[in-house]
Amino acid sequence: MKNMNATASAPAKVILFGEHFVVYGTPALLAALNRRTTARARAIEQETIAIRSDIGVSADFAHGGVRIRQGGEAAKTVLEAIHNAVQRGLGAGCKGIQLDLKSSIPAGVGLGSSAAACVAAVAAVDSLYGRHGRRWICKSAVESERIIHGNSSGADCYVSTYGGILRYSKGRYSRVETPKKLPLVVSSTGIAHSTAALVKGVRRFREADPGRFSEFAAEARTICDSATKHLRAGNVKQLGPLMLRNHELLREIGVSHEKSEELVELALQAGALGAKITGAGGGGAVISLAASRADASEIARKVRRKGYLSIEAEIDSEGLRRQPALRRFSEEMSGAPA
Ligand code: MEV
């Protein structure tokens, strides 16, 4: 082991276009946001993996068993995923680990809090040894996060690792640069959801009506292709109608919620160019796109006035951060895509 302490942090995400359909291989566009989960790993003498956090979950894993200290049974799956992430990062010569997680990402609202926790946890533990680059960390985090989200696409871990705006499909991604700022607003319905349950619900929809689902998926792909072009060209205004149509498709496959509909409506009335569910839906969060920063703060203010949590969001171009940094891999330094 090279270091006794290491820290890593990974950002939240929004899905701009293509959630749910991405599970079946359709591309999605994702953006990392400027809210982070930080994991600090420390080598300890006890044969224990001790997880502590400010997100309401804590436990000690030792000798094949678990003692949950915070969060009760409801926290078990998240803790198992984080424990799995720690184990993936572990190398020889380490008796135990204390992992401390701190997060400014609200959980269960579609902002990728579990992906950020898994990416940060694998990376912090791996940084004790300084062995692996981002690609390995990302793939490991995808496996750990599947403990929580079941049959997930892996998209959330990719954007949390690489940052910026990514076009993602089936474990491959490319960066999408845009010459314009995207003034985004993220509003929460206040209803926590289970991504795994929503993904299962969409699977049932697809099994019941494969023809309709593939029509929707084809349209989601076209939307993603147009959005990619408009982002690259800086045609921000053109993204609004695409967001609205994407939202309708999500409603069709059953993942909207009356509160999501209300938030989309509120954002449009407040002057948004477009708005849609972001992430799994079933409550969770809605993103809106504004024409300017001033418009974004006006939208957030109006949504808050109706009693919802609503924040302006900036895109985080950095993704995973680690201390100590890994210098052996050029990908680590540049963040260049695979
Ligand atoms: C969840 O943030 C995004 C979903 O598309 C699921 C996934 O991609 O695994 C709903």
mmCIF file of C-alpha atoms in Angstrom, residues 5-323:
data_model
loop_
_atom_site.group_PDB
_atom_site.id
_atom_site.type_symbol
_atom_site.label_atom_id
_atom_site.label_comp_id
_atom_site.label_asym_id
_atom_site.label_seq_id
_atom_site.Cartn_x
_atom_site.Cartn_y
_atom_site.Cartn_z
ATOM 1 C CA ASN A 5 -5.241 7.986 3.418
ATOM 2 C CA ALA A 6 -6.823 8.894 0.115
ATOM 3 C CA THR A 7 -9.747 11.000 -1.029
ATOM 4 C CA ALA A 8 -11.866 10.988 -4.169
ATOM 5 C CA SER A 9 -14.949 12.886 -5.211
ATOM 6 C CA ALA A 10 -17.443 12.419 -8.027
ATOM 7 C CA PRO A 11 -20.225 14.691 -9.297
ATOM 8 C CA ALA A 12 -23.994 14.390 -9.595
ATOM 9 C CA LYS A 13 -25.562 14.059 -13.007
ATOM 10 C CA VAL A 14 -28.623 14.897 -15.004
ATOM 11 C CA ILE A 15 -29.845 12.988 -18.005
ATOM 12 C CA LEU A 16 -30.547 15.562 -20.682
ATOM 13 C CA PHE A 17 -32.090 13.061 -23.119
ATOM 14 C CA GLY A 18 -32.710 9.331 -23.413
ATOM 15 C CA GLU A 19 -33.179 7.862 -19.892
ATOM 16 C CA HIS A 20 -34.816 4.424 -19.717
ATOM 17 C CA PHE A 21 -34.416 3.853 -23.459
ATOM 18 C CA VAL A 22 -30.655 3.821 -22.805
ATOM 19 C CA VAL A 23 -31.107 0.565 -20.850
ATOM 20 C CA TYR A 24 -31.994 -1.036 -24.234
ATOM 21 C CA GLY A 25 -29.044 0.393 -26.135
ATOM 22 C CA THR A 26 -30.501 3.716 -27.348
ATOM 23 C CA PRO A 27 -28.044 6.582 -26.777
ATOM 24 C CA ALA A 28 -28.495 9.042 -23.915
ATOM 25 C CA LEU A 29 -27.042 12.506 -23.341
ATOM 26 C CA LEU A 30 -25.889 13.170 -19.805
ATOM 27 C CA ALA A 31 -24.284 16.089 -18.011
ATOM 28 C CA ALA A 32 -22.291 16.142 -14.768
ATOM 29 C CA LEU A 33 -23.400 18.791 -12.250
ATOM 30 C CA ASN A 34 -21.481 20.844 -9.721
ATOM 31 C CA ARG A 35 -22.590 18.863 -6.651
ATOM 32 C CA ARG A 36 -20.348 16.120 -5.326
ATOM 33 C CA THR A 37 -19.950 13.101 -3.122
ATOM 34 C CA THR A 38 -16.557 12.864 -1.454
ATOM 35 C CA ALA A 39 -15.138 9.606 -0.105
ATOM 36 C CA ARG A 40 -12.180 9.472 2.245
ATOM 37 C CA ALA A 41 -10.523 6.072 2.684
ATOM 38 C CA ARG A 42 -8.212 5.304 5.584
ATOM 39 C CA ALA A 43 -6.369 2.053 6.237
ATOM 40 C CA ILE A 44 -7.183 0.721 9.739
ATOM 41 C CA GLU A 45 -5.792 -2.121 11.862
ATOM 42 C CA GLN A 46 -9.156 -3.864 12.529
ATOM 43 C CA GLU A 47 -10.378 -6.433 9.988
ATOM 44 C CA THR A 48 -13.432 -4.331 9.245
ATOM 45 C CA ILE A 49 -14.831 -2.213 6.463
ATOM 46 C CA ALA A 50 -16.392 0.643 8.403
ATOM 47 C CA ILE A 51 -18.654 2.907 6.345
ATOM 48 C CA ARG A 52 -19.697 6.249 7.812
ATOM 49 C CA SER A 53 -21.604 8.989 5.999
ATOM 50 C CA ASP A 54 -23.629 12.149 6.230
ATOM 51 C CA ILE A 55 -26.307 10.594 3.970
ATOM 52 C CA GLY A 56 -27.987 8.589 6.734
ATOM 53 C CA VAL A 57 -26.257 5.244 6.158
ATOM 54 C CA SER A 58 -23.453 3.686 8.248
ATOM 55 C CA ALA A 59 -22.347 0.120 8.914
ATOM 56 C CA ASP A 60 -19.469 -2.159 9.849
ATOM 57 C CA PHE A 61 -18.773 -5.142 7.613
ATOM 58 C CA ALA A 62 -16.610 -7.801 9.274
ATOM 59 C CA HIS A 63 -16.135 -11.606 9.109
ATOM 60 C CA GLY A 64 -18.832 -12.040 6.461
ATOM 61 C CA GLY A 65 -21.472 -10.186 8.481
ATOM 62 C CA VAL A 66 -22.827 -6.654 8.660
ATOM 63 C CA ARG A 67 -23.801 -4.447 11.588
ATOM 64 C CA ILE A 68 -25.929 -1.551 10.373
ATOM 65 C CA ARG A 69 -25.359 1.488 12.572
ATOM 66 C CA GLN A 70 -27.498 4.017 10.736
ATOM 67 C CA GLY A 71 -30.354 3.774 8.260
ATOM 68 C CA GLY A 72 -31.836 0.392 9.322
ATOM 69 C CA GLU A 73 -32.988 -2.256 6.837
ATOM 70 C CA ALA A 74 -33.824 0.414 4.240
ATOM 71 C CA ALA A 75 -30.131 1.310 4.025
ATOM 72 C CA LYS A 76 -28.973 -2.270 3.435
ATOM 73 C CA THR A 77 -28.848 -2.238 -0.366
ATOM 74 C CA VAL A 78 -27.010 1.093 -0.577
ATOM 75 C CA LEU A 79 -24.541 -0.075 2.073
ATOM 76 C CA GLU A 80 -23.975 -3.352 0.223
ATOM 77 C CA ALA A 81 -23.222 -1.436 -2.969
ATOM 78 C CA ILE A 82 -20.751 0.857 -1.189
ATOM 79 C CA HIS A 83 -19.165 -2.136 0.559
ATOM 80 C CA ASN A 84 -18.850 -3.841 -2.808
ATOM 81 C CA ALA A 85 -17.217 -0.693 -4.234
ATOM 82 C CA VAL A 86 -14.695 -0.669 -1.345
ATOM 83 C CA GLN A 87 -13.871 -4.338 -1.906
ATOM 84 C CA ARG A 88 -13.261 -3.765 -5.594
ATOM 85 C CA GLY A 89 -10.717 -1.061 -4.766
ATOM 86 C CA LEU A 90 -8.961 -3.131 -2.065
ATOM 87 C CA GLY A 91 -5.532 -4.595 -2.694
ATOM 88 C CA ALA A 92 -3.223 -6.844 -0.722
ATOM 89 C CA GLY A 93 -1.681 -5.770 2.573
ATOM 90 C CA CYS A 94 -4.683 -3.949 3.977
ATOM 91 C CA LYS A 95 -6.495 -5.235 7.073
ATOM 92 C CA GLY A 96 -9.427 -2.894 7.085
ATOM 93 C CA ILE A 97 -10.783 0.369 5.739
ATOM 94 C CA GLN A 98 -12.675 3.260 7.218
ATOM 95 C CA LEU A 99 -14.645 5.003 4.479
ATOM 96 C CA ASP A 100 -16.215 8.394 5.196
ATOM 97 C CA LEU A 101 -18.726 9.716 2.688
ATOM 98 C CA LYS A 102 -19.919 13.307 2.500
ATOM 99 C CA SER A 103 -22.418 14.390 -0.095
ATOM 100 C CA SER A 104 -24.150 17.493 -1.363
ATOM 101 C CA ILE A 105 -26.281 15.444 -3.792
ATOM 102 C CA PRO A 106 -29.891 14.856 -2.698
ATOM 103 C CA ALA A 107 -30.565 11.081 -2.705
ATOM 104 C CA GLY A 108 -33.340 9.279 -4.575
ATOM 105 C CA VAL A 109 -34.361 12.140 -6.839
ATOM 106 C CA GLY A 110 -32.603 11.135 -10.055
ATOM 107 C CA LEU A 111 -29.367 13.070 -9.686
ATOM 108 C CA GLY A 112 -27.133 10.004 -9.631
ATOM 109 C CA SER A 113 -26.276 10.037 -5.920
ATOM 110 C CA SER A 114 -25.589 6.301 -5.801
ATOM 111 C CA ALA A 115 -23.393 6.379 -8.908
ATOM 112 C CA ALA A 116 -21.368 9.255 -7.436
ATOM 113 C CA ALA A 117 -21.003 7.345 -4.137
ATOM 114 C CA CYS A 118 -19.835 4.170 -5.908
ATOM 115 C CA VAL A 119 -17.372 6.023 -8.183
ATOM 116 C CA ALA A 120 -15.952 8.011 -5.246
ATOM 117 C CA ALA A 121 -15.716 4.912 -3.000
ATOM 118 C CA VAL A 122 -13.905 2.712 -5.552
ATOM 119 C CA ALA A 123 -11.574 5.581 -6.467
ATOM 120 C CA ALA A 124 -10.734 6.542 -2.861
ATOM 121 C CA VAL A 125 -9.823 2.967 -1.912
ATOM 122 C CA ASP A 126 -7.955 2.364 -5.167
ATOM 123 C CA SER A 127 -5.986 5.565 -4.525
ATOM 124 C CA LEU A 128 -4.473 3.956 -1.407
ATOM 125 C CA TYR A 129 -2.560 1.781 -3.895
ATOM 126 C CA GLY A 130 -2.523 4.158 -6.871
ATOM 127 C CA ARG A 131 -3.158 1.319 -9.301
ATOM 128 C CA HIS A 132 -5.972 2.044 -11.703
ATOM 129 C CA GLY A 133 -7.130 4.707 -14.117
ATOM 130 C CA ARG A 134 -10.601 6.117 -14.674
ATOM 131 C CA ARG A 135 -11.746 3.446 -17.075
ATOM 132 C CA TRP A 136 -11.262 0.660 -14.515
ATOM 133 C CA ILE A 137 -12.813 2.742 -11.754
ATOM 134 C CA CYS A 138 -15.848 3.516 -13.861
ATOM 135 C CA LYS A 139 -16.408 -0.123 -14.858
ATOM 136 C CA SER A 140 -16.017 -1.270 -11.247
ATOM 137 C CA ALA A 141 -18.467 1.382 -10.031
ATOM 138 C CA VAL A 142 -21.021 0.296 -12.663
ATOM 139 C CA GLU A 143 -20.912 -3.247 -11.218
ATOM 140 C CA SER A 144 -21.318 -1.981 -7.637
ATOM 141 C CA GLU A 145 -24.130 0.394 -8.563
ATOM 142 C CA ARG A 146 -26.064 -2.482 -10.186
ATOM 143 C CA ILE A 147 -26.591 -3.848 -6.663
ATOM 144 C CA ILE A 148 -28.867 -0.829 -6.116
ATOM 145 C CA HIS A 149 -30.342 -0.214 -9.543
ATOM 146 C CA GLY A 150 -30.616 -3.733 -10.903
ATOM 147 C CA ASN A 151 -30.388 -3.864 -14.666
ATOM 148 C CA SER A 152 -28.908 -0.380 -15.086
ATOM 149 C CA SER A 153 -27.283 0.966 -18.240
ATOM 150 C CA GLY A 154 -24.183 2.174 -16.396
ATOM 151 C CA ALA A 155 -24.681 5.659 -17.849
ATOM 152 C CA ASP A 156 -24.721 7.444 -14.466
ATOM 153 C CA CYS A 157 -21.292 6.105 -13.435
ATOM 154 C CA TYR A 158 -19.786 7.146 -16.771
ATOM 155 C CA VAL A 159 -20.817 10.780 -16.518
ATOM 156 C CA SER A 160 -19.895 10.892 -12.834
ATOM 157 C CA THR A 161 -16.410 9.597 -13.722
ATOM 158 C CA TYR A 162 -15.702 11.625 -16.851
ATOM 159 C CA GLY A 163 -17.668 14.842 -16.234
ATOM 160 C CA GLY A 164 -18.910 17.313 -18.858
ATOM 161 C CA ILE A 165 -21.593 16.286 -21.345
ATOM 162 C CA LEU A 166 -21.428 12.716 -22.633
ATOM 163 C CA ARG A 167 -23.284 10.805 -25.259
ATOM 164 C CA TYR A 168 -23.509 7.288 -23.885
ATOM 165 C CA SER A 169 -24.579 3.961 -25.276
ATOM 166 C CA LYS A 170 -23.815 0.373 -24.182
ATOM 167 C CA GLY A 171 -20.651 1.094 -22.221
ATOM 168 C CA ARG A 172 -19.253 3.480 -24.877
ATOM 169 C CA TYR A 173 -19.285 7.207 -24.772
ATOM 170 C CA SER A 174 -18.114 10.309 -26.580
ATOM 171 C CA ARG A 175 -17.741 13.807 -25.294
ATOM 172 C CA VAL A 176 -20.154 16.491 -26.527
ATOM 173 C CA GLU A 177 -18.681 19.974 -26.386
ATOM 174 C CA THR A 178 -21.000 22.919 -26.683
ATOM 175 C CA PRO A 179 -19.895 26.501 -27.310
ATOM 176 C CA LYS A 180 -22.810 27.823 -25.237
ATOM 177 C CA LYS A 181 -23.613 27.689 -21.540
ATOM 178 C CA LEU A 182 -26.650 25.581 -20.650
ATOM 179 C CA PRO A 183 -28.576 27.467 -17.967
ATOM 180 C CA LEU A 184 -30.263 24.512 -16.243
ATOM 181 C CA VAL A 185 -32.679 24.352 -13.352
ATOM 182 C CA VAL A 186 -33.189 21.143 -11.386
ATOM 183 C CA SER A 187 -36.444 20.911 -9.449
ATOM 184 C CA SER A 188 -37.426 18.087 -7.141
ATOM 185 C CA THR A 189 -40.922 16.652 -6.813
ATOM 186 C CA GLY A 190 -39.928 15.700 -3.246
ATOM 187 C CA ILE A 191 -40.941 12.123 -4.035
ATOM 188 C CA ALA A 192 -38.113 9.634 -3.643
ATOM 189 C CA HIS A 193 -38.198 6.815 -6.157
ATOM 190 C CA SER A 194 -36.659 3.404 -6.661
ATOM 191 C CA THR A 195 -34.752 3.380 -9.950
ATOM 192 C CA ALA A 196 -34.727 -0.436 -9.920
ATOM 193 C CA ALA A 197 -38.548 -0.571 -9.602
ATOM 194 C CA LEU A 198 -39.032 2.009 -12.378
ATOM 195 C CA VAL A 199 -36.614 0.204 -14.703
ATOM 196 C CA LYS A 200 -38.574 -3.014 -14.022
ATOM 197 C CA GLY A 201 -41.856 -1.221 -14.782
ATOM 198 C CA VAL A 202 -40.488 -0.075 -18.153
ATOM 199 C CA ARG A 203 -39.350 -3.654 -18.860
ATOM 200 C CA ARG A 204 -42.931 -4.834 -18.242
ATOM 201 C CA PHE A 205 -44.254 -2.119 -20.598
ATOM 202 C CA ARG A 206 -41.775 -3.276 -23.279
ATOM 203 C CA GLU A 207 -42.736 -6.933 -22.836
ATOM 204 C CA ALA A 208 -46.450 -6.110 -23.021
ATOM 205 C CA ASP A 209 -46.133 -3.944 -26.143
ATOM 206 C CA PRO A 210 -42.786 -4.436 -27.897
ATOM 207 C CA GLY A 211 -43.920 -2.684 -31.088
ATOM 208 C CA ARG A 212 -44.925 0.521 -29.342
ATOM 209 C CA PHE A 213 -41.825 0.481 -27.171
ATOM 210 C CA SER A 214 -39.518 0.168 -30.160
ATOM 211 C CA GLU A 215 -41.308 3.068 -31.902
ATOM 212 C CA PHE A 216 -40.712 5.207 -28.798
ATOM 213 C CA ALA A 217 -37.092 4.046 -28.561
ATOM 214 C CA ALA A 218 -36.516 4.932 -32.230
ATOM 215 C CA GLU A 219 -37.910 8.395 -31.586
ATOM 216 C CA ALA A 220 -35.755 8.763 -28.450
ATOM 217 C CA ARG A 221 -32.705 7.978 -30.626
ATOM 218 C CA THR A 222 -33.716 10.616 -33.194
ATOM 219 C CA ILE A 223 -34.196 13.152 -30.387
ATOM 220 C CA CYS A 224 -30.742 12.332 -29.004
ATOM 221 C CA ASP A 225 -29.136 12.663 -32.448
ATOM 222 C CA SER A 226 -30.769 16.066 -33.052
ATOM 223 C CA ALA A 227 -29.892 17.250 -29.545
ATOM 224 C CA THR A 228 -26.245 16.225 -30.046
ATOM 225 C CA LYS A 229 -26.098 18.292 -33.249
ATOM 226 C CA HIS A 230 -27.780 21.308 -31.650
ATOM 227 C CA LEU A 231 -25.497 21.141 -28.609
ATOM 228 C CA ARG A 232 -22.396 21.029 -30.807
ATOM 229 C CA ALA A 233 -23.680 23.932 -32.885
ATOM 230 C CA GLY A 234 -24.716 25.935 -29.817
ATOM 231 C CA ASN A 235 -28.397 26.054 -30.874
ATOM 232 C CA VAL A 236 -29.664 26.065 -27.303
ATOM 233 C CA LYS A 237 -33.186 27.201 -28.233
ATOM 234 C CA GLN A 238 -33.721 24.128 -30.415
ATOM 235 C CA LEU A 239 -33.211 21.871 -27.402
ATOM 236 C CA GLY A 240 -36.427 23.022 -25.695
ATOM 237 C CA PRO A 241 -38.969 21.297 -27.985
ATOM 238 C CA LEU A 242 -36.811 18.151 -27.998
ATOM 239 C CA MET A 243 -36.925 18.069 -24.198
ATOM 240 C CA LEU A 244 -40.693 18.367 -24.241
ATOM 241 C CA ARG A 245 -41.096 15.546 -26.744
ATOM 242 C CA ASN A 246 -38.678 13.376 -24.730
ATOM 243 C CA HIS A 247 -40.803 14.086 -21.655
ATOM 244 C CA GLU A 248 -43.923 12.933 -23.519
ATOM 245 C CA LEU A 249 -42.212 9.662 -24.436
ATOM 246 C CA LEU A 250 -41.329 9.111 -20.765
ATOM 247 C CA ARG A 251 -44.944 9.794 -19.849
ATOM 248 C CA GLU A 252 -46.048 7.221 -22.464
ATOM 249 C CA ILE A 253 -43.878 4.495 -20.933
ATOM 250 C CA GLY A 254 -45.348 5.215 -17.504
ATOM 251 C CA VAL A 255 -42.596 6.924 -15.531
ATOM 252 C CA SER A 256 -44.129 10.352 -15.103
ATOM 253 C CA HIS A 257 -45.947 11.521 -12.005
ATOM 254 C CA GLU A 258 -48.537 14.248 -11.446
ATOM 255 C CA LYS A 259 -45.896 16.288 -9.587
ATOM 256 C CA SER A 260 -43.452 15.935 -12.511
ATOM 257 C CA GLU A 261 -46.193 17.181 -14.836
ATOM 258 C CA GLU A 262 -46.822 20.110 -12.515
ATOM 259 C CA LEU A 263 -43.105 20.984 -12.407
ATOM 260 C CA VAL A 264 -42.797 20.844 -16.207
ATOM 261 C CA GLU A 265 -45.849 23.117 -16.516
ATOM 262 C CA LEU A 266 -44.534 25.535 -13.875
ATOM 263 C CA ALA A 267 -41.158 25.780 -15.616
ATOM 264 C CA LEU A 268 -42.772 26.489 -18.992
ATOM 265 C CA GLN A 269 -45.034 29.147 -17.488
ATOM 266 C CA ALA A 270 -41.951 30.712 -15.917
ATOM 267 C CA GLY A 271 -40.311 30.982 -19.346
ATOM 268 C CA ALA A 272 -38.270 27.754 -19.731
ATOM 269 C CA LEU A 273 -37.308 26.759 -23.284
ATOM 270 C CA GLY A 274 -38.112 23.161 -22.380
ATOM 271 C CA ALA A 275 -38.442 20.849 -19.401
ATOM 272 C CA LYS A 276 -38.561 17.136 -18.732
ATOM 273 C CA ILE A 277 -38.154 14.400 -16.171
ATOM 274 C CA THR A 278 -34.495 13.644 -15.590
ATOM 275 C CA GLY A 279 -33.409 10.179 -14.462
ATOM 276 C CA ALA A 280 -35.772 7.398 -13.520
ATOM 277 C CA GLY A 281 -38.935 9.496 -12.940
ATOM 278 C CA GLY A 282 -41.758 8.210 -10.702
ATOM 279 C CA GLY A 283 -41.384 11.508 -8.858
ATOM 280 C CA GLY A 284 -37.722 12.424 -8.613
ATOM 281 C CA ALA A 285 -36.448 15.454 -10.477
ATOM 282 C CA VAL A 286 -37.347 17.612 -13.470
ATOM 283 C CA ILE A 287 -34.802 19.648 -15.434
ATOM 284 C CA SER A 288 -35.613 22.833 -17.259
ATOM 285 C CA LEU A 289 -33.516 24.717 -19.744
ATOM 286 C CA ALA A 290 -33.511 28.508 -19.715
ATOM 287 C CA ALA A 291 -32.413 31.009 -22.344
ATOM 288 C CA SER A 292 -30.131 32.816 -19.882
ATOM 289 C CA ARG A 293 -28.831 32.650 -16.326
ATOM 290 C CA ALA A 294 -31.273 35.396 -15.339
ATOM 291 C CA ASP A 295 -34.156 33.343 -16.743
ATOM 292 C CA ALA A 296 -32.891 30.261 -14.897
ATOM 293 C CA SER A 297 -32.912 32.058 -11.561
ATOM 294 C CA GLU A 298 -36.400 33.381 -12.282
ATOM 295 C CA ILE A 299 -37.639 29.851 -13.079
ATOM 296 C CA ALA A 300 -36.040 28.419 -9.917
ATOM 297 C CA ARG A 301 -37.526 31.241 -7.847
ATOM 298 C CA LYS A 302 -41.037 30.698 -9.239
ATOM 299 C CA VAL A 303 -40.850 26.930 -8.698
ATOM 300 C CA ARG A 304 -39.616 27.444 -5.121
ATOM 301 C CA ARG A 305 -42.517 29.811 -4.508
ATOM 302 C CA LYS A 306 -44.832 26.813 -5.075
ATOM 303 C CA GLY A 307 -43.017 24.957 -2.295
ATOM 304 C CA TYR A 308 -40.640 22.773 -4.325
ATOM 305 C CA LEU A 309 -36.878 22.493 -4.005
ATOM 306 C CA SER A 310 -35.387 24.075 -7.116
ATOM 307 C CA ILE A 311 -31.770 24.945 -7.868
ATOM 308 C CA GLU A 312 -29.820 26.432 -10.727
ATOM 309 C CA ALA A 313 -27.177 24.008 -11.885
ATOM 310 C CA GLU A 314 -23.805 24.358 -13.576
ATOM 311 C CA ILE A 315 -22.120 21.667 -15.613
ATOM 312 C CA ASP A 316 -19.061 20.102 -13.966
ATOM 313 C CA SER A 317 -16.455 19.463 -16.641
ATOM 314 C CA GLU A 318 -14.023 17.610 -14.413
ATOM 315 C CA GLY A 319 -15.730 14.406 -13.230
ATOM 316 C CA LEU A 320 -13.745 12.193 -10.843
ATOM 317 C CA ARG A 321 -11.147 13.970 -8.696
ATOM 318 C CA ARG A 322 -8.611 12.021 -6.637
ATOM 319 C CA GLN A 323 -6.053 12.819 -4.018
#
